[in-house]
Coordinates of C-alpha atoms and ligand atoms in Angstrom, one line a residue:
X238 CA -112.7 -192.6 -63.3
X239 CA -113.5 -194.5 -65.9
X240 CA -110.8 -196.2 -67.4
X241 CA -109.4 -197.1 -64.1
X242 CA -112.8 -199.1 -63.1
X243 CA -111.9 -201.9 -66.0
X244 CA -108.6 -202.5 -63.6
X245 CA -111.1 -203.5 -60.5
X246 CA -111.2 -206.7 -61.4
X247 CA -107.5 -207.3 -62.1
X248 CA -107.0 -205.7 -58.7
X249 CA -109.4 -207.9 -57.0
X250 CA -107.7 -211.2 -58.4
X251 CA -104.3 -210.1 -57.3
X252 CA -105.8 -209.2 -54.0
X253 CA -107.0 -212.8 -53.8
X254 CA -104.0 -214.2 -55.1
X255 CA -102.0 -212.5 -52.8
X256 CA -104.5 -213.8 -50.0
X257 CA -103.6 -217.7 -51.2
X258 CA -99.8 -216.9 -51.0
X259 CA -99.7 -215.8 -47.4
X260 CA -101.9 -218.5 -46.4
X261 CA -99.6 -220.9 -48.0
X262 CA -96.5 -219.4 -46.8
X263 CA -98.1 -219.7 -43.2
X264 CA -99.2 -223.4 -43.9
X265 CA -95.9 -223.8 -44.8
X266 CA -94.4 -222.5 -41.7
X267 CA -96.7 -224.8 -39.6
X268 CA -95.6 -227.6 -41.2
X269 CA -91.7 -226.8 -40.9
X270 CA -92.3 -226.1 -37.2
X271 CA -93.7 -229.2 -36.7
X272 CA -91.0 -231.0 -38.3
X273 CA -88.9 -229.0 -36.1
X274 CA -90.4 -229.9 -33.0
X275 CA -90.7 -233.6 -34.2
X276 CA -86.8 -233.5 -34.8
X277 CA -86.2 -232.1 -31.1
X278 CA -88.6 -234.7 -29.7
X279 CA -86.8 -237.5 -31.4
X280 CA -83.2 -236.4 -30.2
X281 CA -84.5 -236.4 -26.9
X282 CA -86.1 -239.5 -26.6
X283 CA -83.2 -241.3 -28.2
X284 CA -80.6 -239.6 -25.9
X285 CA -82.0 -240.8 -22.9
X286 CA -81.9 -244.6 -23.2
X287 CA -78.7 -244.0 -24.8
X288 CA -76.7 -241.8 -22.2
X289 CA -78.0 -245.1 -19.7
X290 CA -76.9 -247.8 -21.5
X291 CA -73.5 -246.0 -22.2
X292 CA -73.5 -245.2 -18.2
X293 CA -74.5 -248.3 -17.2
X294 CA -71.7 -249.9 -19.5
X295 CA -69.1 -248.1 -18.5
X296 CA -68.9 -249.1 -15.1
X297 CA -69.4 -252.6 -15.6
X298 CA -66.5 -252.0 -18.3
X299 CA -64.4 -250.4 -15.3
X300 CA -65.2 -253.2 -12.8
X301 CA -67.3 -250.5 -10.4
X302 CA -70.6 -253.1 -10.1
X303 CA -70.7 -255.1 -7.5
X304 CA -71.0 -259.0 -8.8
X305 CA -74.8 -259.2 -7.2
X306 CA -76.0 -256.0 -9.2
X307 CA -74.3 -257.2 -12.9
X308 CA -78.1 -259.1 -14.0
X309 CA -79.6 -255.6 -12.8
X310 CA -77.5 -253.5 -14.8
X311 CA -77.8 -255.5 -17.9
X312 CA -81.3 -256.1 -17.4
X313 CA -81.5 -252.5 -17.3
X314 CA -79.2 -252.0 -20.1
X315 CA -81.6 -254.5 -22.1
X316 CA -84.8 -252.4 -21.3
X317 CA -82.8 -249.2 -22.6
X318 CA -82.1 -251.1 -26.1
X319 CA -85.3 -252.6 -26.4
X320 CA -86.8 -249.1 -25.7
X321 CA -84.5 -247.9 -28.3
X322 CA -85.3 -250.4 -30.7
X323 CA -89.7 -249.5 -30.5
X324 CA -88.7 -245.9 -30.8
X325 CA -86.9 -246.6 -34.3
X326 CA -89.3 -248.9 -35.7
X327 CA -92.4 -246.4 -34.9
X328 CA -90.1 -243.8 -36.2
X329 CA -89.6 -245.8 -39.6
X330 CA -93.5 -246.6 -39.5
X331 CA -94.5 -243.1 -39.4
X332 CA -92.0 -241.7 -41.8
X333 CA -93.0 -244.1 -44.4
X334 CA -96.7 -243.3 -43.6
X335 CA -95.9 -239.9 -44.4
X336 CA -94.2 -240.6 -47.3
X337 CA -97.1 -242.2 -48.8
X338 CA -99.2 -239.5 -48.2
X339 CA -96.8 -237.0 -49.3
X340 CA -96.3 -238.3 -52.8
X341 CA -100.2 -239.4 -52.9
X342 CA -98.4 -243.4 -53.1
X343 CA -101.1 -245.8 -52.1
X344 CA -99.2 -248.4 -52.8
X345 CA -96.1 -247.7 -50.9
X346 CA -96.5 -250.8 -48.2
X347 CA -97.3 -253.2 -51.3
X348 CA -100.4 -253.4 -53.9
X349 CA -103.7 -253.4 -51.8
X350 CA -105.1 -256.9 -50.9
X351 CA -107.8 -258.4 -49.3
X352 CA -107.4 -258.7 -45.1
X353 CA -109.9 -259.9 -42.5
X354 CA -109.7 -257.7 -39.8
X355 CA -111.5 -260.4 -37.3
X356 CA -108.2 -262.4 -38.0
X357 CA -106.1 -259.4 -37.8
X358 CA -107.6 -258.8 -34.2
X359 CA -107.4 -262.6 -33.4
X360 CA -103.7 -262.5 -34.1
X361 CA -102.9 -259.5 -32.3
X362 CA -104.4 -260.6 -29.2
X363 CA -103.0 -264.1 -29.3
X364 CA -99.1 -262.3 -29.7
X365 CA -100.1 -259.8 -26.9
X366 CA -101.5 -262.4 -24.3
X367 CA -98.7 -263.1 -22.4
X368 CA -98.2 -259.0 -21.9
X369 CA -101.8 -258.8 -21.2
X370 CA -101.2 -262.4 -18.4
X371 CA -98.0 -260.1 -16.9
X372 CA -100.8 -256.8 -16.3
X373 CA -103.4 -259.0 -15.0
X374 CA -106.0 -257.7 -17.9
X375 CA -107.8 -260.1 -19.6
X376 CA -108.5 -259.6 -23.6
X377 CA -111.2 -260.9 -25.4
X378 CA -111.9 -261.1 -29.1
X379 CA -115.8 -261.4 -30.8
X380 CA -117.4 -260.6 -34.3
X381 CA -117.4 -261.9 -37.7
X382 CA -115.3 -262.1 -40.5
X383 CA -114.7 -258.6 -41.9
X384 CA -112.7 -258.2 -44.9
X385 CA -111.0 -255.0 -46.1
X386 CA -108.9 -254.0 -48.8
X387 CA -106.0 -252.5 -47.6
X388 CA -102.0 -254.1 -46.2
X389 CA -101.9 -256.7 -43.6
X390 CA -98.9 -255.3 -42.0
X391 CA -100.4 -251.5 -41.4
X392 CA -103.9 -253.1 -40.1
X393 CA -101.7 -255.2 -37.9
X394 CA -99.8 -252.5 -36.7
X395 CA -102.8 -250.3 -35.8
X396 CA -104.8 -252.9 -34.1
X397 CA -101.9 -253.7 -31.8
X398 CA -100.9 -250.0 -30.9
X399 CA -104.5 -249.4 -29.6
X400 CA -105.0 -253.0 -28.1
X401 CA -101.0 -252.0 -26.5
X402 CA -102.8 -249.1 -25.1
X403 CA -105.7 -250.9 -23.7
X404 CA -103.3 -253.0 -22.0
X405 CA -101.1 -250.6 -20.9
X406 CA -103.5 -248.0 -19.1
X407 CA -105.4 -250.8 -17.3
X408 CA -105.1 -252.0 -13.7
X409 CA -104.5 -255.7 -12.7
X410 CA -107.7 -256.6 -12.7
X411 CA -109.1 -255.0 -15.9
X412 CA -110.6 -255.9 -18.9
X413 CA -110.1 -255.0 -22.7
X414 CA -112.7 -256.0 -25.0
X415 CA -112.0 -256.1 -29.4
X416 CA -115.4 -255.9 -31.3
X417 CA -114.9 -256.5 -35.0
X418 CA -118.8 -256.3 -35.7
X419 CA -120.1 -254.0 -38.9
X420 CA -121.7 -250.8 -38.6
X421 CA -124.1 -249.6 -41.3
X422 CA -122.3 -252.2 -43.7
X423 CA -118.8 -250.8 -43.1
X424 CA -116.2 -253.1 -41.6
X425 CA -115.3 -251.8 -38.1
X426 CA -113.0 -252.4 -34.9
X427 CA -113.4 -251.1 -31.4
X428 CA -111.3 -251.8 -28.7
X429 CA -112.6 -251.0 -25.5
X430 CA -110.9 -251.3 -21.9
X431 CA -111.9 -250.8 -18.1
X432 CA -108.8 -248.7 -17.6
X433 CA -107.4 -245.3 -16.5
X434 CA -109.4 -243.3 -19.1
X435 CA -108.0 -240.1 -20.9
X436 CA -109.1 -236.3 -19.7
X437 CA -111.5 -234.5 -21.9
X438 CA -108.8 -231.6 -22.2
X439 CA -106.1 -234.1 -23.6
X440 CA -108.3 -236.2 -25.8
X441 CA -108.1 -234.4 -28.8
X442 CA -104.2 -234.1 -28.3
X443 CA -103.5 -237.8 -28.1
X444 CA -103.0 -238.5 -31.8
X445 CA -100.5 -236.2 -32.2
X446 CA -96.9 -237.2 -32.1
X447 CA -95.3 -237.7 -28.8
X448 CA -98.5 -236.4 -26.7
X449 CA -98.5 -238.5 -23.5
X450 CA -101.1 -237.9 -20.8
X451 CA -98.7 -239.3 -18.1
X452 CA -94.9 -239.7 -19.2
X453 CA -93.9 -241.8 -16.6
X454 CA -96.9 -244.6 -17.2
X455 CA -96.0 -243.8 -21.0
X456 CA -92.2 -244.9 -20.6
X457 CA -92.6 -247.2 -17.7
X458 CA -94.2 -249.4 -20.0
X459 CA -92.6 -249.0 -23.1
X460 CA -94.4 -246.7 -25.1
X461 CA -93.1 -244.3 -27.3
X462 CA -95.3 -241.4 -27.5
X463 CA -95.8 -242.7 -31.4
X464 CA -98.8 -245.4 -31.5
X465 CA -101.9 -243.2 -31.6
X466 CA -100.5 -241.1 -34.4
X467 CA -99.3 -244.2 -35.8
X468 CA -102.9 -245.9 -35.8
X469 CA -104.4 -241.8 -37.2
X470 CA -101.6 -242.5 -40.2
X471 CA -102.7 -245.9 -41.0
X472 CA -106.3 -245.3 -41.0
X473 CA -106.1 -242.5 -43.0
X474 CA -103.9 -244.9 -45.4
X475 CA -107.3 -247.0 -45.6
X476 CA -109.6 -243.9 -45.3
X477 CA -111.5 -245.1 -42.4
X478 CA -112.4 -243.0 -39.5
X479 CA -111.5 -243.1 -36.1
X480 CA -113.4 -242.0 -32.7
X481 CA -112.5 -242.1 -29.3
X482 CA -114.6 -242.4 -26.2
X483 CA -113.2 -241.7 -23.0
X484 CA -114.5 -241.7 -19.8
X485 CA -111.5 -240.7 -16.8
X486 CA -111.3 -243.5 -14.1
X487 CA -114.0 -245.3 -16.1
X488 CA -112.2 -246.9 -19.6
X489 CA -111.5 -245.8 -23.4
X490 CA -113.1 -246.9 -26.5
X491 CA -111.8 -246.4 -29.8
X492 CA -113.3 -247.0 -33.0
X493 CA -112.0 -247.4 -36.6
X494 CA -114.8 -248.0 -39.4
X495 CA -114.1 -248.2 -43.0
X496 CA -115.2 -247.3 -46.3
X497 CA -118.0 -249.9 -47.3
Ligands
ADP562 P1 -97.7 -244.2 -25.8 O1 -96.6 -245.0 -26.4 O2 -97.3 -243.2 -24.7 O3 -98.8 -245.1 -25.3 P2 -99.7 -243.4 -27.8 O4 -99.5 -242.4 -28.9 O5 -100.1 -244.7 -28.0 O6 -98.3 -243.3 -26.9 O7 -100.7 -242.7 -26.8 C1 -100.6 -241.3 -26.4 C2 -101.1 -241.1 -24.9 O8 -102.5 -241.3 -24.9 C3 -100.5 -242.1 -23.9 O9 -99.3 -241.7 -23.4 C4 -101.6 -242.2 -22.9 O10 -101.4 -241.1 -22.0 C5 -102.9 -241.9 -23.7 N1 -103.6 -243.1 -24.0 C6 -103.6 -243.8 -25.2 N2 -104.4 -244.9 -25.1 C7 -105.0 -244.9 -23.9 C8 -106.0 -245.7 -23.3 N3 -106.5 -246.8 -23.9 N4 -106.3 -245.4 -22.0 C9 -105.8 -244.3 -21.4 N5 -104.9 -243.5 -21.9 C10 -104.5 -243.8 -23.2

């Protein structure tokens, strides 16, 4: 038995080796499917608006709508294209988010620089008051200056999609609150609102693409299914964390802190 004993070890590295391949191979597989299933989510979501505004079109083109419904249809036809357009431009976003962290690029949205994220939150909230007016939620800004280094466009982007969200899943009536206050040292935002709340069985699911709790709130008001993984993507980018705190019928908290 001897001489075979010196070929344990070899055997036992191949065994391991082996054991790394098929977990690769099956990480592989899970990231193909996904890509599948994000490919079949996007077809569907684009067909929609578009088989309306081609319906709609066509019979205003063949003189089948009444003069008194025309503004309808092409206000309709105007939500449909506008609700295209979002769905492309989170679909670039998150592509190009990938991207970066495919290749390992930190640099793909332009060289780091220096951005205050109270400004950041200032700004978002000024560009979404007149959305907020139309729900009847009132938005309010506090904390102190809080610079980070990272791009002004993806901080911009993630603060919107979650004050968006505290907009959107709000009554009339409700409130949404953006703290940029520092935690330990470490810049931080949380947007909180009074709203609708998330169920504990779907919180952990919201981040990923095209999870909606409710797809009729979801596309009623314009979302597309994309902001929460959007706003994991662009943390990640800045490698600061992100928790949520939600409370159903009570309101939704979410927090992004960065690296000191
Ligand atoms: P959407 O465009 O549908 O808002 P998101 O990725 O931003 O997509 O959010 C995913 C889902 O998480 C939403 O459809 C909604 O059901 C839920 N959600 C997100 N933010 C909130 C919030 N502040 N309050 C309640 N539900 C929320």
């Amino acid at each position: 038995a001897a001489p075979y004993e010196e070929l344990d070890p070899l055997v036992n590295r191949l065994n391991e080796q082996r054991g790394e391949l098929v977990r690769r191979m099956a990480q592989l597989q899970d990231a193909d499917d996904l890509r599948r299933e994000f490919t079949a989510n996007v077809t569907h979501e684009l067909k929609t608006p578009i088989a309306s505004i081609s319906g709609a079109a066509e019979l205003m083109r063949d003189g089948l709508v009444r003069k008194g419904d025309v503004r309808d249809f092409a206000g309709r036809i105007y939500d449909d294209a506008q609700r295209l357009s979002a769905l492309v431009s989170d679909i670039l976003m998150l592509s190009k988010l990938d991207e970066s962290e495919r290749a390992g690029d930190r640099e793909i949205f332009g060289p780091a620089e220096r951005v205050d994220l109270r400004s950041v939150a200032s700004d978002v909230v000024e560009r979404l008051g007149e959305s907020a007016r139309r729900a009847g939620v009132e938005v309010s800004v506090e904390g102190v200056a809080s610079p980070v280094m990272g791009n002004a466009r993806l901080l911009d982007e993630l603060v919107s999609n979650l004050v968006e969200n505290a907009i959107r899943y709000n009554p009339a009536g409700g409130r949404v609150y953006v703290w940029v206050v520092p935690q330990d040292g470490r810049p931080c935002i949380r947007v909180t609102d009074t709203g609708i709340g998330i169920p504990k069985e779907d919180q952990g699911k919201v981040f990923e693409r095209f999870y909606r709790v409710d797809k009729g709130r979801s596309r009623d008001t314009g979302g597309t299914g994309l902001g929460l993984a959007i706003v994991k993507h662009a943390a990640a980018y800045h490698a600061a964390q992100i928790k949520l705190e939600s409370e159903l019928g009570k309101g939704t908290s979410v927090t992004v802190l960065f690296p000191a």
